[in-house]
């Protein structure tokens, strides 16, 4: 990741932290146009009222839920108001997991603290414990490797407690998440391989608080499915302390279950290109969210960013050369069915996505874009994009290599540039997959700046190609 | 402000948005040391618990108030625990303004909306209306110039309503504030010059909400003092709409008053330099805040940043060459008595501040530092500092020219570098001078990163001079 692609003067960066007006230099058409995009987003942006509706009137939008269906309908209606060239729904079958009754997770009959309820959420896709729940001794581990080392002798019949915290010293919190989330995603099947009966995972956040974070697990084929929950970081600390003193048993009861697949939709709207309509530039986010909270940052923000890109382009009467397509994907959180179905259909039609930009890292102050592509095409496309840095740096934006977005990754074989919008990440994992990922956690200006940043990059891609 | 000082490769900036570990290159002692500072701040920082105490146990700390006295005592106690070389209080006489009873500001007998209470706060330093309050016709203006143009014929006997909003299209919100705040600071005396009996100012924020923002006015010598309040932006919009339809009267009653000056203190702690003790590097914030809310961002954050700089340096056992001095200034908000008294005493002792860094822009994600100095010394000192950019850019920090901080500006004649810490500014004016500037508005990681950023710059100044 530490390759140096080019050198340019630093002067623009110097000004980014206190650029007073961003007044473009006379004659610099692109700088003027980008300033116009920002002004429009900050004074006539629609992302914040749209997100307010999605979070307060609709709520958490897990794939297959009535709320997800309502969000499909609402966002299509909103796109319909924008006078785009076409707006449509793309059918997609999605998994339908339901949480069931409120989870019960309890330290039982501890000599140290008696019985104690833990703040817990079942992990997405998890099976339930059965109506009676399960009680078993807990064993704490710090990694999947440790489970392997302990082996069946120590693991069998127990509840495995994964308690490796996210590393708070990582500046970019997504890296800390990446360094811990295997415990949630793959930990349950790893524990089951050695005979565990259940899994408890420390919530994925650097914060110490009482709020559990849900998120998907993936069961490994051929391995017995066992139930799994996440507990809050404060409770993980307590449980760990109790385990240092004595053998500890936990009772857990969850009634979550995976139902039959359900019909849902990706929501799509496009402005047809005037010169190169067959070159598609996609902007998107995912419409589904977890059922707790209301998916404000994850990923309501990405949806309303993408919709606002279309709104801003129409409002300033921009006529794109290429086709601009807004896609709100269904089922990113626990299956990626929307992203896969979109790419499959697109490939079948022989479409070409010149670029795809996904916003799925929250609605915070923009810091830039990360990008990737098929190795055949990455370097020249990335280099071309970074030549626009002087236009975007005054707005605090930079470019980096790395990932893009889960929903657009299946488009990689089309050999366009895949781009992830990257806002400031410091607060993201306070809210991620929790009941507090609500509109209160979103700042209007920060959200609007996201829409402006994405629109600006998209404008440059449309105007100059890649 | 758009001078180009030097050119360096952009490579580091490219990484700032997704620098994965900030693992320094072997042999780069400074990079290792700065990484250690960040790790310490993010795992053993004390700024957040300190700020929690100051905001939840003490509260708003207006100069002269019991809370300000409690904050002097608390912060001195905390500095006493750090095993610094010396900690002391510097006496300073401060103005003592009190808000009195809850403000009443009301549109009266409007044909459009009847009577309507407005969300209002008296401006700091304002006189009260007297017990009976005042009722007068309102005239809306957009600027001080407009008051001059309208003249006595239109202004006399009226309440002047300053309603020019902060410009939301300014990327840096402090610039938008700077473009509107003359209405609050100088508007009352300007209106009084032409015979106005009171002033109502639109709150200083780009947000539309019901929360009034207080802040200081300055009465002009020789001009009659008239009472002034700020109203919320939503109420400003309502009032403006009503005024478009009919003559409108407002009733306002405030019982605020300026009492006799009171004895208070700057709180100071220092680590004496081992090689050049006479070169002082100051880090500070202001201990006083407005009485509404609890001054979490303004400027509790700056105080705990500065205290944490000392805590971090001691914890990693850094022995500075130069004298490092933490100064918590009293009375920045409505008089600057602390900053003036500190500079006066320092000049009298013949001290030299090589550099002074103030944190007074909130506890948000760090973006860099702004700096200024006496013109005789600015260019070489700024250039020297910017040579360290490759060490700080991986942490998202840049340098810019501009202001520094109100409390340290009186030190300018000592010809050191004056530096203002500059975090992300997007949310600042949602909270500034309001009842919602509380600990809930502060993110722990963002606050800790501020302490780390300031400590890192201070370390480089100490090690290499300027």
Short mmCIF file of C-alpha atoms in Angstrom, two decimals, chain A residues 1-4 6-11 13-22 35 39 42-43 48 168-173 175 206-207 365 367-370 389 393-401 422 424 426-427 430 443-446 449, chain B residues 1-4 6-11 13-22 35 39 42-43 48 168-173 175 206-207 365 367-370 389 393-401 422 424 426-427 430 443-446 449:
data_model
loop_
_atom_site.label_atom_id
_atom_site.label_comp_id
_atom_site.label_asym_id
_atom_site.label_seq_id
_atom_site.Cartn_x
_atom_site.Cartn_y
_atom_site.Cartn_z
CA UNK A 1 0.00 0.00 0.00
CA UNK A 2 2.96 2.32 0.39
CA UNK A 3 3.78 2.86 -3.25
CA UNK A 4 4.49 6.35 -4.42
CA UNK A 6 3.64 10.59 -8.45
CA UNK A 7 4.86 13.82 -7.04
CA UNK A 8 3.06 17.11 -7.00
CA UNK A 9 3.58 20.30 -5.08
CA UNK A 10 2.22 20.31 -1.60
CA UNK A 11 0.94 23.85 -1.82
CA UNK A 13 -2.55 20.77 1.04
CA UNK A 14 -1.15 23.63 3.02
CA UNK A 15 -4.34 25.53 2.39
CA UNK A 16 -6.80 22.78 2.87
CA UNK A 17 -7.15 23.27 6.58
CA UNK A 18 -7.99 26.92 6.33
CA UNK A 19 -8.86 27.63 2.76
CA UNK A 20 -10.90 30.74 3.27
CA UNK A 21 -13.34 30.81 0.41
CA UNK A 22 -12.22 28.19 -2.08
CA UNK A 35 -17.27 25.18 -6.08
CA UNK A 39 -22.38 25.46 -2.76
CA UNK A 42 -24.44 22.96 1.32
CA UNK A 43 -27.47 25.09 0.55
CA UNK A 48 -30.21 15.20 5.34
CA UNK A 168 -7.15 1.68 19.60
CA UNK A 169 -3.73 2.84 18.35
CA UNK A 170 -4.70 2.36 14.71
CA UNK A 171 -5.30 5.82 13.35
CA UNK A 172 -7.78 4.57 10.79
CA UNK A 173 -10.42 2.67 12.72
CA UNK A 175 -7.94 -1.12 10.05
CA UNK A 206 -12.59 0.65 20.56
CA UNK A 207 -14.99 2.35 22.93
CA UNK A 365 -16.32 14.86 7.15
CA UNK A 367 -11.18 12.85 3.69
CA UNK A 368 -10.91 11.32 0.25
CA UNK A 369 -11.26 8.20 -1.83
CA UNK A 370 -9.70 4.78 -1.79
CA UNK A 389 -5.92 16.14 -6.87
CA UNK A 393 -7.33 18.90 -2.17
CA UNK A 394 -8.68 22.35 -1.26
CA UNK A 395 -11.72 20.46 0.01
CA UNK A 396 -9.63 18.21 2.23
CA UNK A 397 -9.73 15.25 -0.15
CA UNK A 398 -6.93 12.84 -1.02
CA UNK A 399 -6.55 9.57 -2.88
CA UNK A 400 -5.29 6.26 -1.61
CA UNK A 401 -5.08 2.73 -2.87
CA UNK A 422 -13.54 7.70 2.73
CA UNK A 424 -13.13 10.64 8.76
CA UNK A 426 -12.86 8.22 14.23
CA UNK A 427 -16.50 8.00 15.34
CA UNK A 430 -19.05 4.04 18.14
CA UNK A 443 -24.09 15.95 11.35
CA UNK A 444 -25.90 17.73 8.53
CA UNK A 445 -22.92 19.64 7.16
CA UNK A 446 -20.63 16.65 7.30
CA UNK A 449 -19.95 17.62 2.27
CA UNK B 1 -2.85 33.50 2.44
CA UNK B 2 -2.11 31.71 -0.80
CA UNK B 3 1.63 31.92 -0.74
CA UNK B 4 3.56 28.84 -1.63
CA UNK B 6 8.00 25.16 -0.44
CA UNK B 7 7.47 22.01 -2.39
CA UNK B 8 7.66 18.52 -1.07
CA UNK B 9 6.48 15.21 -2.43
CA UNK B 10 2.87 14.46 -1.94
CA UNK B 11 3.44 10.86 -1.07
CA UNK B 13 -0.57 12.92 2.03
CA UNK B 14 -1.68 10.04 -0.12
CA UNK B 15 -1.39 7.82 2.89
CA UNK B 16 -2.94 10.04 5.46
CA UNK B 17 -6.45 8.90 4.78
CA UNK B 18 -5.69 5.24 5.09
CA UNK B 19 -2.28 4.94 6.70
CA UNK B 20 -2.61 1.49 8.08
CA UNK B 21 -0.30 1.38 11.04
CA UNK B 22 1.82 4.51 10.87
CA UNK B 35 4.08 7.03 17.14
CA UNK B 39 -0.12 5.30 21.23
CA UNK B 42 -4.93 6.75 22.63
CA UNK B 43 -4.41 4.23 25.42
CA UNK B 48 -11.43 12.61 28.38
CA UNK B 168 -22.90 27.92 4.89
CA UNK B 169 -20.79 27.61 1.73
CA UNK B 170 -17.59 28.44 3.58
CA UNK B 171 -15.74 25.16 3.99
CA UNK B 172 -14.04 26.31 7.14
CA UNK B 173 -16.80 27.37 9.50
CA UNK B 175 -14.43 31.92 8.29
CA UNK B 206 -25.17 27.78 10.04
CA UNK B 207 -27.60 25.31 11.56
CA UNK B 365 -10.38 15.25 14.67
CA UNK B 367 -6.38 18.69 10.82
CA UNK B 368 -3.28 20.73 11.59
CA UNK B 369 -1.95 24.00 12.87
CA UNK B 370 -2.30 27.61 11.86
CA UNK B 389 5.48 18.02 7.75
CA UNK B 393 1.19 14.38 7.61
CA UNK B 394 0.67 10.64 8.20
CA UNK B 395 -1.52 11.72 11.10
CA UNK B 396 -3.64 13.97 8.90
CA UNK B 397 -1.93 17.20 9.98
CA UNK B 398 -0.96 20.16 7.84
CA UNK B 399 0.30 23.69 8.39
CA UNK B 400 -1.28 26.92 7.37
CA UNK B 401 -0.70 30.59 7.99
CA UNK B 422 -6.88 23.37 14.07
CA UNK B 424 -12.06 19.70 11.86
CA UNK B 426 -17.70 21.29 10.67
CA UNK B 427 -19.55 20.66 13.96
CA UNK B 430 -23.52 23.63 16.30
CA UNK B 443 -15.80 12.12 20.98
CA UNK B 444 -13.14 10.49 23.13
CA UNK B 445 -10.85 9.38 20.29
CA UNK B 446 -11.07 12.70 18.50
CA UNK B 449 -5.91 12.63 18.87
#
